[in-house]
PDB file of C-alpha atoms in Angstrom:
ATOM      1  CA  MET A   1       0.000   0.000   0.000  1.00  0.00           C
ATOM      2  CA  SER A   2       1.623   3.156  -1.142  1.00  0.00           C
ATOM      3  CA  GLU A   3      -0.668   5.508   0.683  1.00  0.00           C
ATOM      4  CA  VAL A   4      -2.944   5.514   3.640  1.00  0.00           C
ATOM      5  CA  PRO A   5      -6.545   5.659   2.539  1.00  0.00           C
ATOM      6  CA  GLY A   6      -9.204   8.035   3.699  1.00  0.00           C
ATOM      7  CA  ALA A   7     -12.946   7.928   3.429  1.00  0.00           C
ATOM      8  CA  ALA A   8     -14.034  11.230   2.008  1.00  0.00           C
ATOM      9  CA  GLY A   9     -11.363  12.924  -0.003  1.00  0.00           C
ATOM     10  CA  PRO A  10      -8.491  12.151  -2.250  1.00  0.00           C
ATOM     11  CA  ASP A  11      -5.119  11.341  -0.863  1.00  0.00           C
ATOM     12  CA  SER A  12      -2.474  13.908  -1.445  1.00  0.00           C
ATOM     13  CA  GLY A  13       0.433  11.599  -2.018  1.00  0.00           C
ATOM     14  CA  HIS A  14       0.170  12.137  -5.755  1.00  0.00           C
ATOM     15  CA  ALA A  15      -1.255  15.591  -5.423  1.00  0.00           C
ATOM     16  CA  GLY A  16       1.435  17.039  -7.592  1.00  0.00           C
ATOM     17  CA  ASP A  17       0.182  14.942 -10.464  1.00  0.00           C
ATOM     18  CA  GLY A  18      -3.512  14.395 -10.302  1.00  0.00           C
ATOM     19  CA  SER A  19      -3.481  12.681 -13.661  1.00  0.00           C
ATOM     20  CA  SER A  20      -1.404   9.726 -12.553  1.00  0.00           C
ATOM     21  CA  ALA A  21      -4.394   7.481 -12.020  1.00  0.00           C
ATOM     22  CA  SER A  22      -6.634   8.751 -14.759  1.00  0.00           C
ATOM     23  CA  GLY A  23      -5.328   7.036 -17.847  1.00  0.00           C
ATOM     24  CA  PRO A  24      -6.398   7.769 -21.373  1.00  0.00           C
ATOM     25  CA  ALA A  25      -9.947   6.465 -20.998  1.00  0.00           C
ATOM     26  CA  GLN A  26     -12.741   8.461 -22.606  1.00  0.00           C
ATOM     27  CA  GLY A  27     -16.278   8.454 -21.315  1.00  0.00           C
ATOM     28  CA  MET A  28     -17.507   6.776 -18.196  1.00  0.00           C
ATOM     29  CA  PRO A  29     -15.398   3.766 -17.186  1.00  0.00           C
ATOM     30  CA  ARG A  30     -17.052   0.413 -16.700  1.00  0.00           C
ATOM     31  CA  TRP A  31     -16.417   0.373 -12.965  1.00  0.00           C
ATOM     32  CA  VAL A  32     -18.322   3.655 -12.605  1.00  0.00           C
ATOM     33  CA  LYS A  33     -21.271   2.210 -14.538  1.00  0.00           C
ATOM     34  CA  VAL A  34     -21.273  -0.758 -12.163  1.00  0.00           C
ATOM     35  CA  PHE A  35     -21.258   1.594  -9.181  1.00  0.00           C
ATOM     36  CA  VAL A  36     -24.120   3.641 -10.632  1.00  0.00           C
ATOM     37  CA  GLY A  37     -26.138   0.467 -11.229  1.00  0.00           C
ATOM     38  CA  ILE A  38     -25.597  -0.690  -7.658  1.00  0.00           C
ATOM     39  CA  ALA A  39     -26.480   2.775  -6.365  1.00  0.00           C
ATOM     40  CA  ILE A  40     -29.760   2.773  -8.289  1.00  0.00           C
ATOM     41  CA  VAL A  41     -30.704  -0.645  -6.908  1.00  0.00           C
ATOM     42  CA  LEU A  42     -29.837   0.443  -3.354  1.00  0.00           C
ATOM     43  CA  ALA A  43     -31.763   3.699  -3.777  1.00  0.00           C
ATOM     44  CA  VAL A  44     -34.861   1.779  -4.887  1.00  0.00           C
ATOM     45  CA  LEU A  45     -34.503  -0.583  -1.925  1.00  0.00           C
ATOM     46  CA  ALA A  46     -34.088   2.364   0.448  1.00  0.00           C
ATOM     47  CA  VAL A  47     -37.211   4.066  -0.904  1.00  0.00           C
ATOM     48  CA  VAL A  48     -39.170   0.827  -0.558  1.00  0.00           C
ATOM     49  CA  ALA A  49     -37.908   0.385   3.013  1.00  0.00           C
ATOM     50  CA  LEU A  50     -38.801   3.974   3.901  1.00  0.00           C
ATOM     51  CA  LEU A  51     -42.295   3.732   2.447  1.00  0.00           C
ATOM     52  CA  ALA A  52     -43.081   0.273   3.793  1.00  0.00           C
ATOM     53  CA  PRO A  53     -44.849   0.042   7.152  1.00  0.00           C
ATOM     54  CA  GLY A  54     -42.906  -1.466  10.004  1.00  0.00           C
ATOM     55  CA  ASP A  55     -39.675  -0.935  11.834  1.00  0.00           C
ATOM     56  CA  HIS A  56     -38.030   1.383   9.331  1.00  0.00           C
ATOM     57  CA  GLY A  57     -40.111   4.286   8.158  1.00  0.00           C
ATOM     58  CA  PRO A  58     -39.730   8.010   7.834  1.00  0.00           C
ATOM     59  CA  GLY A  59     -41.185   8.428  11.313  1.00  0.00           C
ATOM     60  CA  ARG A  60     -38.174   6.671  12.735  1.00  0.00           C
ATOM     61  CA  HIS A  61     -35.956   9.512  11.591  1.00  0.00           C
ATOM     62  CA  GLY A  62     -37.921  12.398  12.976  1.00  0.00           C
ATOM     63  CA  PRO A  63     -38.620  13.649  16.477  1.00  0.00           C
ATOM     64  CA  GLY A  64     -42.172  13.568  17.669  1.00  0.00           C
ATOM     65  CA  MET A  65     -43.296  11.225  14.952  1.00  0.00           C
ATOM     66  CA  HIS A  66     -42.779   7.925  16.671  1.00  0.00           C
TER      67      HIS A  66
ATOM     68  CA  MET B   1      -1.604  23.775  -0.001  1.00  0.00           C
ATOM     69  CA  GLY B   2       1.995  23.418   1.000  1.00  0.00           C
ATOM     70  CA  PRO B   3       3.447  19.974   1.664  1.00  0.00           C
ATOM     71  CA  ARG B   4       3.298  20.317   5.453  1.00  0.00           C
ATOM     72  CA  LEU B   5      -0.284  21.504   5.534  1.00  0.00           C
ATOM     73  CA  ARG B   6      -1.223  18.830   3.002  1.00  0.00           C
ATOM     74  CA  LYS B   7       0.286  16.131   5.198  1.00  0.00           C
ATOM     75  CA  LEU B   8      -1.442  17.567   8.254  1.00  0.00           C
ATOM     76  CA  VAL B   9      -4.839  17.564   6.558  1.00  0.00           C
ATOM     77  CA  LEU B  10      -4.189  14.098   5.159  1.00  0.00           C
ATOM     78  CA  THR B  11      -3.312  12.829   8.626  1.00  0.00           C
ATOM     79  CA  ALA B  12      -6.495  14.312  10.052  1.00  0.00           C
ATOM     80  CA  HIS B  13      -8.488  12.875   7.158  1.00  0.00           C
ATOM     81  CA  VAL B  14      -7.113   9.374   7.565  1.00  0.00           C
ATOM     82  CA  ALA B  15      -7.498   9.440  11.351  1.00  0.00           C
ATOM     83  CA  THR B  16     -11.103  10.595  11.273  1.00  0.00           C
ATOM     84  CA  SER B  17     -12.046   8.338   8.369  1.00  0.00           C
ATOM     85  CA  VAL B  18     -10.574   5.205   9.909  1.00  0.00           C
ATOM     86  CA  GLY B  19     -12.071   6.250  13.252  1.00  0.00           C
ATOM     87  CA  TRP B  20     -15.467   6.538  11.579  1.00  0.00           C
ATOM     88  CA  LEU B  21     -15.105   3.077  10.099  1.00  0.00           C
ATOM     89  CA  GLY B  22     -14.167   1.713  13.526  1.00  0.00           C
ATOM     90  CA  ALA B  23     -17.112   3.462  15.152  1.00  0.00           C
ATOM     91  CA  ALA B  24     -19.419   1.928  12.563  1.00  0.00           C
ATOM     92  CA  ALA B  25     -17.988  -1.499  13.398  1.00  0.00           C
ATOM     93  CA  VAL B  26     -18.692  -0.953  17.104  1.00  0.00           C
ATOM     94  CA  PHE B  27     -22.255   0.153  16.332  1.00  0.00           C
ATOM     95  CA  LEU B  28     -22.708  -2.953  14.196  1.00  0.00           C
ATOM     96  CA  VAL B  29     -21.633  -5.194  17.058  1.00  0.00           C
ATOM     97  CA  LEU B  30     -23.800  -3.314  19.550  1.00  0.00           C
ATOM     98  CA  GLY B  31     -26.739  -3.569  17.176  1.00  0.00           C
ATOM     99  CA  ILE B  32     -26.277  -7.328  16.852  1.00  0.00           C
ATOM    100  CA  VAL B  33     -26.069  -7.674  20.641  1.00  0.00           C
ATOM    101  CA  GLY B  34     -29.221  -5.591  20.981  1.00  0.00           C
ATOM    102  CA  LEU B  35     -31.026  -7.890  18.590  1.00  0.00           C
ATOM    103  CA  CYS B  36     -29.757 -11.199  19.939  1.00  0.00           C
ATOM    104  CA  SER B  37     -29.086 -10.867  23.652  1.00  0.00           C
ATOM    105  CA  GLY B  38     -31.541 -12.481  26.023  1.00  0.00           C
ATOM    106  CA  ASP B  39     -30.528 -10.239  28.893  1.00  0.00           C
ATOM    107  CA  ALA B  40     -32.909  -7.294  29.135  1.00  0.00           C
ATOM    108  CA  ALA B  41     -30.394  -5.141  30.979  1.00  0.00           C
ATOM    109  CA  VAL B  42     -27.825  -5.710  28.246  1.00  0.00           C
ATOM    110  CA  VAL B  43     -30.325  -4.857  25.518  1.00  0.00           C
ATOM    111  CA  ARG B  44     -31.297  -1.624  27.227  1.00  0.00           C
ATOM    112  CA  ALA B  45     -27.646  -0.765  27.851  1.00  0.00           C
ATOM    113  CA  VAL B  46     -26.827  -1.298  24.182  1.00  0.00           C
ATOM    114  CA  TYR B  47     -29.376   1.257  22.975  1.00  0.00           C
ATOM    115  CA  LEU B  48     -28.374   3.726  25.693  1.00  0.00           C
ATOM    116  CA  ALA B  49     -24.717   3.333  24.739  1.00  0.00           C
ATOM    117  CA  MET B  50     -25.361   3.881  21.034  1.00  0.00           C
ATOM    118  CA  ASP B  51     -27.233   7.089  21.760  1.00  0.00           C
ATOM    119  CA  ALA B  52     -24.533   8.248  24.173  1.00  0.00           C
ATOM    120  CA  ALA B  53     -21.835   7.729  21.550  1.00  0.00           C
ATOM    121  CA  SER B  54     -23.684   9.125  18.553  1.00  0.00           C
ATOM    122  CA  TRP B  55     -23.157  12.882  19.005  1.00  0.00           C
ATOM    123  CA  PRO B  56     -19.785  12.865  20.827  1.00  0.00           C
ATOM    124  CA  VAL B  57     -18.147  10.271  18.565  1.00  0.00           C
ATOM    125  CA  LEU B  58     -20.001   9.250  15.423  1.00  0.00           C
ATOM    126  CA  VAL B  59     -21.180  12.651  14.211  1.00  0.00           C
ATOM    127  CA  PRO B  60     -17.860  14.496  14.763  1.00  0.00           C
ATOM    128  CA  LEU B  61     -15.923  11.733  13.017  1.00  0.00           C
ATOM    129  CA  ALA B  62     -18.296  11.733  10.063  1.00  0.00           C
ATOM    130  CA  LEU B  63     -18.258  15.498   9.663  1.00  0.00           C
ATOM    131  CA  ALA B  64     -14.503  15.750  10.184  1.00  0.00           C
ATOM    132  CA  SER B  65     -13.889  13.026   7.624  1.00  0.00           C
ATOM    133  CA  LEU B  66     -16.089  14.806   5.103  1.00  0.00           C
ATOM    134  CA  LEU B  67     -14.591  18.220   5.826  1.00  0.00           C
ATOM    135  CA  THR B  68     -10.967  17.113   5.649  1.00  0.00           C
ATOM    136  CA  GLY B  69     -11.755  15.206   2.449  1.00  0.00           C
ATOM    137  CA  LEU B  70     -13.214  18.326   0.889  1.00  0.00           C
ATOM    138  CA  VAL B  71     -10.128  20.300   1.893  1.00  0.00           C
ATOM    139  CA  GLN B  72      -7.906  17.590   0.415  1.00  0.00           C
ATOM    140  CA  GLY B  73      -9.789  17.689  -2.853  1.00  0.00           C
ATOM    141  CA  LEU B  74      -9.961  21.445  -3.116  1.00  0.00           C
ATOM    142  CA  GLY B  75      -6.392  21.944  -1.982  1.00  0.00           C
ATOM    143  CA  THR B  76      -4.745  19.518  -4.364  1.00  0.00           C
ATOM    144  CA  LYS B  77      -4.757  18.890  -8.089  1.00  0.00           C
ATOM    145  CA  TRP B  78      -7.069  15.921  -7.602  1.00  0.00           C
ATOM    146  CA  GLY B  79     -10.004  18.302  -7.284  1.00  0.00           C
ATOM    147  CA  LEU B  80     -13.479  17.181  -6.322  1.00  0.00           C
ATOM    148  CA  PHE B  81     -15.044  16.537  -9.732  1.00  0.00           C
ATOM    149  CA  ARG B  82     -12.165  15.679 -12.037  1.00  0.00           C
ATOM    150  CA  HIS B  83     -11.751  11.976 -11.315  1.00  0.00           C
ATOM    151  CA  TYR B  84     -14.590   9.494 -11.149  1.00  0.00           C
ATOM    152  CA  TRP B  85     -13.141   7.791  -8.083  1.00  0.00           C
ATOM    153  CA  VAL B  86     -13.133  11.071  -6.175  1.00  0.00           C
ATOM    154  CA  VAL B  87     -16.702  11.866  -7.236  1.00  0.00           C
ATOM    155  CA  VAL B  88     -17.931   8.399  -6.262  1.00  0.00           C
ATOM    156  CA  LYS B  89     -16.114   8.521  -2.947  1.00  0.00           C
ATOM    157  CA  LEU B  90     -17.379  11.990  -2.137  1.00  0.00           C
ATOM    158  CA  THR B  91     -20.948  10.997  -3.002  1.00  0.00           C
ATOM    159  CA  MET B  92     -20.788   7.947  -0.749  1.00  0.00           C
ATOM    160  CA  THR B  93     -19.313   9.964   2.099  1.00  0.00           C
ATOM    161  CA  VAL B  94     -21.929  12.699   1.844  1.00  0.00           C
ATOM    162  CA  LEU B  95     -24.686  10.070   1.871  1.00  0.00           C
ATOM    163  CA  ALA B  96     -23.152   8.233   4.819  1.00  0.00           C
ATOM    164  CA  ALA B  97     -22.720  11.456   6.810  1.00  0.00           C
ATOM    165  CA  ALA B  98     -26.322  12.456   6.077  1.00  0.00           C
ATOM    166  CA  VAL B  99     -27.579   9.073   7.271  1.00  0.00           C
ATOM    167  CA  VAL B 100     -25.505   9.410  10.448  1.00  0.00           C
ATOM    168  CA  LEU B 101     -27.025  12.818  11.168  1.00  0.00           C
ATOM    169  CA  LEU B 102     -30.557  11.612  10.485  1.00  0.00           C
ATOM    170  CA  TYR B 103     -30.142   8.414  12.446  1.00  0.00           C
ATOM    171  CA  THR B 104     -29.167  10.205  15.653  1.00  0.00           C
ATOM    172  CA  GLU B 105     -32.869  11.002  16.075  1.00  0.00           C
ATOM    173  CA  THR B 106     -33.742   7.335  15.926  1.00  0.00           C
ATOM    174  CA  LEU B 107     -30.973   6.451  18.362  1.00  0.00           C
ATOM    175  CA  ALA B 108     -32.275   9.083  20.782  1.00  0.00           C
ATOM    176  CA  TYR B 109     -35.768   7.666  20.462  1.00  0.00           C
ATOM    177  CA  GLN B 110     -34.559   4.131  21.128  1.00  0.00           C
ATOM    178  CA  ALA B 111     -32.528   5.273  24.144  1.00  0.00           C
ATOM    179  CA  ASP B 112     -35.587   7.018  25.536  1.00  0.00           C
ATOM    180  CA  LEU B 113     -37.561   3.822  25.009  1.00  0.00           C
ATOM    181  CA  ALA B 114     -34.805   1.839  26.731  1.00  0.00           C
ATOM    182  CA  ARG B 115     -35.196   4.005  29.826  1.00  0.00           C
ATOM    183  CA  ARG B 116     -38.946   3.468  29.915  1.00  0.00           C
ATOM    184  CA  VAL B 117     -39.549  -0.179  29.029  1.00  0.00           C
ATOM    185  CA  GLY B 118     -39.514  -2.892  31.642  1.00  0.00           C
ATOM    186  CA  ASP B 119     -37.531  -6.090  31.531  1.00  0.00           C
ATOM    187  CA  GLY B 120     -40.463  -8.015  30.141  1.00  0.00           C
ATOM    188  CA  ASP B 121     -41.021  -5.685  27.227  1.00  0.00           C
ATOM    189  CA  ILE B 122     -37.662  -5.506  25.522  1.00  0.00           C
ATOM    190  CA  SER B 123     -39.060  -6.948  22.301  1.00  0.00           C
ATOM    191  CA  ALA B 124     -40.484  -3.482  21.616  1.00  0.00           C
ATOM    192  CA  LEU B 125     -36.995  -2.102  21.975  1.00  0.00           C
ATOM    193  CA  ARG B 126     -35.163  -4.461  19.659  1.00  0.00           C
ATOM    194  CA  SER B 127     -34.555  -3.029  16.211  1.00  0.00           C
ATOM    195  CA  ALA B 128     -32.688  -4.159  13.134  1.00  0.00           C
ATOM    196  CA  GLY B 129     -32.076  -0.510  12.264  1.00  0.00           C
ATOM    197  CA  PRO B 130     -28.666  -0.099  13.893  1.00  0.00           C
ATOM    198  CA  VAL B 131     -27.411  -3.305  12.280  1.00  0.00           C
ATOM    199  CA  LEU B 132     -28.724  -2.278   8.871  1.00  0.00           C
ATOM    200  CA  HIS B 133     -27.424   1.284   9.010  1.00  0.00           C
ATOM    201  CA  SER B 134     -24.002   0.508  10.432  1.00  0.00           C
ATOM    202  CA  GLY B 135     -23.624  -2.475   8.091  1.00  0.00           C
ATOM    203  CA  ILE B 136     -24.359  -0.347   5.045  1.00  0.00           C
ATOM    204  CA  GLY B 137     -22.119   2.355   6.462  1.00  0.00           C
ATOM    205  CA  MET B 138     -19.247  -0.078   6.787  1.00  0.00           C
ATOM    206  CA  VAL B 139     -19.709  -1.175   3.177  1.00  0.00           C
ATOM    207  CA  LEU B 140     -19.687   2.436   1.994  1.00  0.00           C
ATOM    208  CA  LEU B 141     -16.674   3.421   4.099  1.00  0.00           C
ATOM    209  CA  GLY B 142     -14.817   0.250   3.198  1.00  0.00           C
ATOM    210  CA  THR B 143     -15.460   0.931  -0.476  1.00  0.00           C
ATOM    211  CA  ALA B 144     -14.154   4.463   0.024  1.00  0.00           C
ATOM    212  CA  VAL B 145     -10.947   3.028   1.465  1.00  0.00           C
ATOM    213  CA  VAL B 146     -10.549   0.717  -1.532  1.00  0.00           C
ATOM    214  CA  LEU B 147     -11.106   3.607  -3.945  1.00  0.00           C
ATOM    215  CA  SER B 148      -8.493   5.654  -2.087  1.00  0.00           C
ATOM    216  CA  VAL B 149      -5.907   2.927  -2.375  1.00  0.00           C
ATOM    217  CA  PHE B 150      -6.507   1.792  -5.950  1.00  0.00           C
ATOM    218  CA  LYS B 151      -7.626   5.100  -7.473  1.00  0.00           C
ATOM    219  CA  PRO B 152      -9.324   3.462 -10.459  1.00  0.00           C
ATOM    220  CA  PRO B 153      -8.744   5.417 -13.673  1.00  0.00           C
ATOM    221  CA  GLY B 154     -11.225   7.665 -15.338  1.00  0.00           C
ATOM    222  CA  LEU B 155     -11.487  11.393 -15.867  1.00  0.00           C
ATOM    223  CA  THR B 156     -14.845  13.091 -15.847  1.00  0.00           C
ATOM    224  CA  SER B 157     -15.732  15.364 -18.752  1.00  0.00           C
ATOM    225  CA  TYR B 158     -14.929  18.265 -16.448  1.00  0.00           C
ATOM    226  CA  GLY B 159     -11.576  16.691 -15.635  1.00  0.00           C
ATOM    227  CA  ARG B 160     -10.814  16.212 -19.334  1.00  0.00           C
ATOM    228  CA  ARG B 161     -11.604  19.847 -20.035  1.00  0.00           C
ATOM    229  CA  LYS B 162      -9.356  20.906 -17.181  1.00  0.00           C
ATOM    230  CA  ARG B 163      -6.578  18.713 -18.501  1.00  0.00           C
ATOM    231  CA  ARG B 164      -6.820  20.285 -21.935  1.00  0.00           C
ATOM    232  CA  SER B 165      -6.641  23.763 -20.399  1.00  0.00           C
ATOM    233  CA  PRO B 166      -4.383  23.375 -17.373  1.00  0.00           C
ATOM    234  CA  ALA B 167      -3.849  27.131 -17.129  1.00  0.00           C
ATOM    235  CA  THR B 168      -7.398  27.544 -15.889  1.00  0.00           C
ATOM    236  CA  ALA B 169      -7.286  24.562 -13.543  1.00  0.00           C
TER     237      ALA B 169
END
């Protein structure tokens, strides 16, 4: 491991050359399309979970609505 | 940013991000104990502990991780919207931080319930919510770590424009 990872922002180890990991690819890379697909599925599941009656609903996230 | 400041912010970013991941792991374990334990006192203690740790630990770590990440992006040539891996990571972190902030209300509600319910009524207290939320959080934060290490290639259209005109970057 060349650098210590973080969770929110880019590492600065290669900050002097932000292009080092970008490559010549044009358009959206396949791995991004996979991520977007997974995100859409998870978003649909989250909406279903929020709208469904039971343990997890919108009332669980707000004060005075329980 | 100068090299020293960059290292300082990076250190803060790594510390808070890894701390956030660790906190999520603890919440996952507490959530599982809350769901599975047969001891009513333990179940109540679990929900009280999660509420007690949410604002002093979880929220500051999440916000600090997000803030230091933004500073890292804005203060280096990586930017925030030039590389797909940065955009994806930032999106996941914003979502995770938002869920943390929203979920503190639920944790407070469950802690209040834990103070009021008797030993024979802990089934009303048990919730899969903490397990679900911290589990998803760990997946998101773990994925962010992987993206940070591997930095998968791919410039956004904005990043390509900036590369073609570096003078305006």
